[in-house]
Tab-separated table of N, CA and C in Angstrom:
chain	number	residue	atom	x	y	z
A	58	GLN	N	67.683	88.806	19.495
A	58	GLN	CA	67.965	88.373	18.148
A	58	GLN	C	69.331	88.575	17.781
A	59	ARG	N	70.149	87.762	17.155
A	59	ARG	CA	71.357	87.895	16.838
A	59	ARG	C	71.574	87.759	15.332
A	60	ILE	N	72.498	88.612	14.737
A	60	ILE	CA	72.823	88.430	13.369
A	60	ILE	C	74.399	88.327	13.240
A	61	TYR	N	74.858	87.384	12.430
A	61	TYR	CA	76.244	87.276	12.344
A	61	TYR	C	76.475	87.199	10.852
A	62	LYS	N	77.680	87.601	10.401
A	62	LYS	CA	78.108	87.538	8.917
A	62	LYS	C	79.431	87.066	8.942
A	63	LYS	N	79.920	86.615	7.910
A	63	LYS	CA	81.320	86.164	7.769
A	63	LYS	C	82.062	86.955	6.591
A	64	ALA	N	83.206	87.130	6.784
A	64	ALA	CA	83.882	87.939	5.687
A	64	ALA	C	85.343	87.861	5.853
A	65	GLY	N	86.169	88.210	4.836
A	65	GLY	CA	87.636	88.191	4.890
A	65	GLY	C	88.260	89.402	5.592
A	66	GLN	N	89.307	89.317	6.129
A	66	GLN	CA	89.819	90.378	6.971
A	66	GLN	C	90.980	91.060	6.047
A	67	GLU	N	91.728	90.190	5.258
A	67	GLU	CA	92.908	90.703	4.647
A	67	GLU	C	92.617	91.160	3.220
A	68	ALA	N	93.293	91.951	2.573
A	68	ALA	CA	93.185	92.305	1.092
A	68	ALA	C	93.528	91.346	0.241
A	69	GLN	N	92.705	91.099	-0.758
A	69	GLN	CA	92.874	89.914	-1.856
A	69	GLN	C	93.389	90.674	-3.010
A	70	THR	N	94.672	90.419	-3.431
A	70	THR	CA	95.275	90.980	-4.624
A	70	THR	C	95.229	90.018	-5.787
A	71	TYR	N	94.928	88.940	-5.557
A	71	TYR	CA	94.705	87.868	-6.597
A	71	TYR	C	93.500	87.569	-7.180
A	72	LYS	N	92.492	88.220	-6.797
A	72	LYS	CA	91.053	88.124	-7.228
A	72	LYS	C	90.423	89.598	-7.768
A	73	PRO	N	89.413	89.529	-8.528
A	73	PRO	CA	88.864	90.835	-8.955
A	73	PRO	C	88.664	91.750	-7.795
A	74	ALA	N	88.790	92.969	-7.944
A	74	ALA	CA	88.655	93.934	-7.062
A	74	ALA	C	87.297	93.925	-6.270
A	75	VAL	N	86.290	93.524	-7.099
A	75	VAL	CA	84.861	93.413	-6.499
A	75	VAL	C	84.677	92.433	-5.280
A	76	TYR	N	85.639	91.371	-5.371
A	76	TYR	CA	85.708	90.319	-4.097
A	76	TYR	C	86.045	91.050	-2.908
A	77	SER	N	87.244	91.968	-3.077
A	77	SER	CA	87.663	92.581	-1.789
A	77	SER	C	86.764	93.645	-1.424
A	78	VAL	N	86.157	94.387	-2.224
A	78	VAL	CA	85.152	95.300	-2.029
A	78	VAL	C	83.945	94.820	-1.256
A	79	CYS	N	83.487	93.766	-1.730
A	79	CYS	CA	82.298	93.005	-1.027
A	79	CYS	C	82.635	92.542	0.254
A	80	LYS	N	83.771	91.984	0.381
A	80	LYS	CA	84.252	91.511	1.815
A	80	LYS	C	84.406	92.639	2.732
A	81	ALA	N	85.071	93.604	2.401
A	81	ALA	CA	85.275	94.771	3.273
A	81	ALA	C	83.856	95.479	3.511
A	82	GLY	N	82.979	95.361	2.531
A	82	GLY	CA	81.614	95.984	2.836
A	82	GLY	C	80.892	95.379	3.789
A	83	LEU	N	81.157	94.137	4.007
A	83	LEU	CA	80.449	93.181	5.064
A	83	LEU	C	80.887	93.729	6.414
A	84	LEU	N	82.025	94.143	6.643
A	84	LEU	CA	82.486	94.666	7.933
A	84	LEU	C	81.779	96.069	8.104
A	85	GLY	N	81.748	96.967	7.091
A	85	GLY	CA	81.044	98.122	7.281
A	85	GLY	C	79.525	97.992	7.635
A	86	LEU	N	78.922	96.965	6.813
A	86	LEU	CA	77.597	96.699	7.054
A	86	LEU	C	77.191	96.255	8.466
A	87	THR	N	78.228	95.346	9.027
A	87	THR	CA	78.055	94.889	10.312
A	87	THR	C	78.147	96.117	11.276
A	88	LYS	N	79.001	96.983	11.287
A	88	LYS	CA	79.022	98.025	12.147
A	88	LYS	C	77.860	98.985	12.119
A	89	PHE	N	77.373	99.224	10.835
A	89	PHE	CA	76.120	100.081	10.575
A	89	PHE	C	74.910	99.442	11.204
A	90	LEU	N	74.693	98.192	11.005
A	90	LEU	CA	73.578	97.326	11.561
A	90	LEU	C	73.750	97.389	13.027
A	91	ALA	N	74.778	97.059	13.564
A	91	ALA	CA	74.848	97.195	15.062
A	91	ALA	C	74.428	98.513	15.730
A	92	ALA	N	75.006	99.634	15.077
A	92	ALA	CA	74.390	100.886	15.510
A	92	ALA	C	72.968	101.312	15.202
A	93	TYR	N	72.584	100.707	13.986
A	93	TYR	CA	71.137	100.931	13.695
A	93	TYR	C	70.216	100.324	14.683
A	94	TYR	N	70.603	99.101	15.090
A	94	TYR	CA	69.728	98.376	16.028
A	94	TYR	C	70.212	98.499	17.640
A	95	MET	N	70.785	99.705	17.818
A	95	MET	CA	71.439	99.908	19.092
A	95	MET	C	70.233	100.057	20.212
A	96	ASP	N	68.981	100.381	19.849
A	96	ASP	CA	67.935	100.540	20.879
A	96	ASP	C	67.156	99.207	20.798
A	97	THR	N	67.641	98.181	20.269
A	97	THR	CA	66.779	96.996	20.235
A	97	THR	C	67.789	95.799	20.901
A	98	ALA	N	67.202	94.751	21.153
A	98	ALA	CA	67.858	93.623	21.539
A	98	ALA	C	68.665	92.902	20.616
A	99	ILE	N	68.788	93.341	19.339
A	99	ILE	CA	69.399	92.739	18.272
A	99	ILE	C	70.951	93.144	18.342
A	100	ARG	N	71.825	92.132	18.279
A	100	ARG	CA	73.233	92.306	18.105
A	100	ARG	C	73.730	91.846	16.798
A	101	VAL	N	74.710	92.471	16.102
A	101	VAL	CA	75.142	92.168	14.924
A	101	VAL	C	76.676	91.979	14.846
A	102	ASN	N	77.107	90.868	14.459
A	102	ASN	CA	78.638	90.630	14.641
A	102	ASN	C	79.028	89.798	13.317
A	103	LEU	N	80.264	89.878	12.962
A	103	LEU	CA	80.835	89.206	11.753
A	103	LEU	C	81.762	88.091	12.279
A	104	LEU	N	81.724	87.137	11.553
A	104	LEU	CA	82.690	86.070	11.733
A	104	LEU	C	83.541	85.889	10.408
A	105	THR	N	84.861	86.023	10.509
A	105	THR	CA	85.755	86.043	9.449
A	105	THR	C	86.620	84.621	9.500
A	106	PRO	N	86.350	83.679	8.846
A	106	PRO	CA	87.013	82.502	8.733
A	106	PRO	C	87.984	82.705	7.756
A	107	SER	N	89.002	81.740	7.681
A	107	SER	CA	89.972	81.978	6.745
A	107	SER	C	90.654	80.521	6.300
A	108	GLY	N	90.768	80.132	5.034
A	108	GLY	CA	91.669	79.017	4.741
A	108	GLY	C	90.853	77.641	5.117
A	109	VAL	N	89.612	77.606	4.828
A	109	VAL	CA	88.839	76.386	5.194
A	109	VAL	C	89.056	75.205	4.270
A	110	TRP	N	89.730	74.099	4.736
A	110	TRP	CA	90.063	72.966	3.857
A	110	TRP	C	88.859	72.473	3.236
A	111	ASN	N	88.903	72.202	1.704
A	111	ASN	CA	87.982	71.558	1.036
A	111	ASN	C	88.440	70.882	-0.131
A	112	LYS	N	89.441	69.977	0.017
A	112	LYS	CA	89.941	69.243	-0.898
A	112	LYS	C	90.823	70.110	-2.089
A	113	HIS	N	91.477	70.969	-1.475
A	113	HIS	CA	92.296	71.844	-2.512
A	113	HIS	C	93.332	71.012	-2.947
A	114	ASP	N	93.975	71.528	-4.111
A	114	ASP	CA	95.160	70.732	-4.565
A	114	ASP	C	96.405	70.936	-3.615
A	115	THR	N	97.245	70.098	-3.720
A	115	THR	CA	98.386	70.026	-2.773
A	115	THR	C	99.249	71.349	-2.801
A	116	GLU	N	99.528	71.849	-3.911
A	116	GLU	CA	100.260	73.127	-4.087
A	116	GLU	C	99.523	74.155	-3.397
A	117	PHE	N	98.372	74.421	-3.612
A	117	PHE	CA	97.574	75.537	-2.883
A	117	PHE	C	97.530	75.289	-1.400
A	118	ALA	N	97.344	74.123	-0.972
A	118	ALA	CA	97.107	73.927	0.556
A	118	ALA	C	98.552	74.141	1.174
A	119	GLY	N	99.577	73.679	0.454
A	119	GLY	CA	100.967	73.993	1.146
A	119	GLY	C	101.342	75.349	1.182
A	120	ASN	N	100.952	76.074	0.065
A	120	ASN	CA	101.231	77.499	0.083
A	120	ASN	C	100.448	78.284	1.042
A	121	TYR	N	99.110	78.058	1.216
A	121	TYR	CA	98.382	78.668	2.066
A	121	TYR	C	98.757	78.398	3.572
A	122	SER	N	99.160	76.995	3.794
A	122	SER	CA	99.428	76.671	5.184
A	122	SER	C	100.740	77.341	5.555
A	123	ALA	N	101.627	77.556	4.722
A	123	ALA	CA	102.912	78.189	4.979
A	123	ALA	C	102.756	79.617	5.497
A	124	ARG	N	101.605	80.277	5.176
A	124	ARG	CA	101.379	81.658	5.491
A	124	ARG	C	100.580	81.793	6.815
A	125	THR	N	100.377	80.607	7.453
A	125	THR	CA	99.685	80.777	8.788
A	125	THR	C	100.537	80.342	10.023
A	126	ILE	N	100.375	80.864	11.070
A	126	ILE	CA	101.053	80.429	12.395
A	126	ILE	C	100.879	79.013	12.648
A	127	LEU	N	99.731	78.372	12.547
A	127	LEU	CA	99.429	77.164	12.757
A	127	LEU	C	99.868	76.218	11.704
A	128	GLY	N	100.255	76.634	10.659
A	128	GLY	CA	100.735	75.827	9.541
A	128	GLY	C	99.803	74.937	8.772
A	129	ARG	N	98.705	75.202	8.813
A	129	ARG	CA	97.792	74.373	8.141
A	129	ARG	C	96.352	75.141	7.796
A	130	MET	N	95.551	74.501	6.942
A	130	MET	CA	94.186	75.025	6.809
A	130	MET	C	93.384	74.663	8.028
A	131	SER	N	92.097	75.342	8.110
A	131	SER	CA	91.216	74.846	9.009
A	131	SER	C	90.167	73.786	8.549
A	132	ALA	N	89.612	73.138	9.520
A	132	ALA	CA	88.440	72.239	9.119
A	132	ALA	C	87.176	73.167	9.475
A	133	LYS	N	86.179	72.923	8.588
A	133	LYS	CA	85.046	73.631	8.898
A	133	LYS	C	84.310	73.470	10.170
A	134	GLU	N	84.682	72.302	10.950
A	134	GLU	CA	84.137	71.938	12.101
A	134	GLU	C	84.822	72.975	13.316
A	135	GLU	N	85.910	73.389	12.992
A	135	GLU	CA	86.538	74.394	13.875
A	135	GLU	C	85.832	75.693	14.075
A	136	TYR	N	84.808	76.007	13.260
A	136	TYR	CA	84.130	77.285	13.477
A	136	TYR	C	82.862	77.115	14.329
A	137	HIS	N	82.451	75.877	14.599
A	137	HIS	CA	81.103	75.676	15.298
A	137	HIS	C	81.155	76.362	16.645
A	138	GLY	N	82.213	76.279	17.323
A	138	GLY	CA	82.157	76.836	18.716
A	138	GLY	C	82.067	78.364	18.646
A	139	ALA	N	82.728	78.940	17.650
A	139	ALA	CA	82.546	80.488	17.374
A	139	ALA	C	81.126	80.829	17.109
A	140	ILE	N	80.630	80.019	16.297
A	140	ILE	CA	79.140	80.444	15.838
A	140	ILE	C	78.259	80.190	16.962
A	141	ILE	N	78.437	79.129	17.667
A	141	ILE	CA	77.501	78.965	18.988
A	141	ILE	C	77.769	80.086	19.987
A	142	PHE	N	78.974	80.498	20.069
A	142	PHE	CA	79.316	81.706	21.038
A	142	PHE	C	78.571	82.929	20.410
A	143	LEU	N	78.601	83.278	19.238
A	143	LEU	CA	77.930	84.373	18.663
A	143	LEU	C	76.382	84.422	18.804
A	144	VAL	N	75.799	83.166	18.719
A	144	VAL	CA	74.346	83.262	18.684
A	144	VAL	C	73.796	82.875	20.105
A	145	SER	N	74.756	82.836	21.121
A	145	SER	CA	74.337	82.654	22.490
A	145	SER	C	74.430	83.841	23.219
A	146	ASP	N	74.001	83.632	24.519
A	146	ASP	CA	74.041	84.807	25.433
A	146	ASP	C	75.572	84.964	25.978
A	147	ALA	N	76.450	84.123	25.686
A	147	ALA	CA	77.901	84.346	26.173
A	147	ALA	C	78.387	85.475	25.477
A	148	SER	N	77.815	85.902	24.239
A	148	SER	CA	78.419	87.256	23.523
A	148	SER	C	77.280	88.289	23.805
A	149	SER	N	76.731	88.307	24.862
A	149	SER	CA	75.740	89.408	25.187
A	149	SER	C	76.227	90.808	25.103
A	150	TYR	N	77.619	90.993	25.323
A	150	TYR	CA	78.142	92.279	25.345
A	150	TYR	C	78.938	92.479	24.109
A	151	MET	N	78.746	91.880	23.174
A	151	MET	CA	79.442	91.958	21.755
A	151	MET	C	78.534	92.399	20.735
A	152	THR	N	78.718	93.422	20.050
A	152	THR	CA	78.052	93.816	18.803
A	152	THR	C	78.831	94.796	17.994
A	153	GLY	N	78.756	94.715	16.741
A	153	GLY	CA	79.515	95.542	15.778
A	153	GLY	C	81.001	95.033	15.645
A	154	ALA	N	81.269	93.644	16.118
A	154	ALA	CA	82.577	93.256	16.183
A	154	ALA	C	82.876	92.209	15.031
A	155	ASN	N	84.190	92.003	14.712
A	155	ASN	CA	84.646	91.085	13.847
A	155	ASN	C	85.385	89.998	14.573
A	156	LEU	N	85.001	88.810	14.552
A	156	LEU	CA	85.740	87.732	15.154
A	156	LEU	C	86.502	86.996	14.031
A	157	VAL	N	87.712	87.122	14.113
A	157	VAL	CA	88.624	86.640	13.023
A	157	VAL	C	89.287	85.245	13.483
A	158	ILE	N	88.935	84.264	12.628
A	158	ILE	CA	89.592	82.871	12.894
A	158	ILE	C	90.222	82.488	11.791
A	159	ASP	N	91.628	82.603	11.667
A	159	ASP	CA	92.489	82.543	10.598
A	159	ASP	C	93.730	81.688	10.877
A	160	GLY	N	93.971	80.997	11.938
A	160	GLY	CA	95.111	80.279	12.169
A	160	GLY	C	96.452	80.960	12.303
A	161	GLY	N	96.181	82.350	12.505
A	161	GLY	CA	97.257	83.300	12.547
A	161	GLY	C	97.753	84.038	11.431
A	162	TRP	N	96.875	83.845	10.189
A	162	TRP	CA	97.095	84.419	8.958
A	162	TRP	C	97.361	85.825	9.150
A	163	THR	N	96.473	86.671	9.634
A	163	THR	CA	96.616	88.067	9.750
A	163	THR	C	97.656	88.655	10.748
A	164	ALA	N	98.331	87.619	11.560
A	164	ALA	CA	99.283	87.939	12.529
A	164	ALA	C	100.651	88.051	11.921
A	165	LEU	N	100.811	87.287	10.842
A	165	LEU	CA	102.215	87.260	10.102
A	165	LEU	C	102.408	88.452	9.216
């Protein structure tokens, strides 16, 4: 069995603190559950997407895109491969991990 969750990797200073706390909590929960299920066939991983395009206004999209190495927001379809990887046997040696797909946002 496989469990994956998604959450943000970077600190959010422009939203209420509860948003950042909840997202950071998902990473802790992922690691806890991976350890909790260590004697089973269950693997638990986290997928952290960032900047998924959803008809945002031009100013927001431009500002966001300028903060990524790839210079754009992602399309939701760009996460399909990662999800398939996480739920397949290709990730059989992966548990308690956070797979960040953010167009280079956290590298800058």
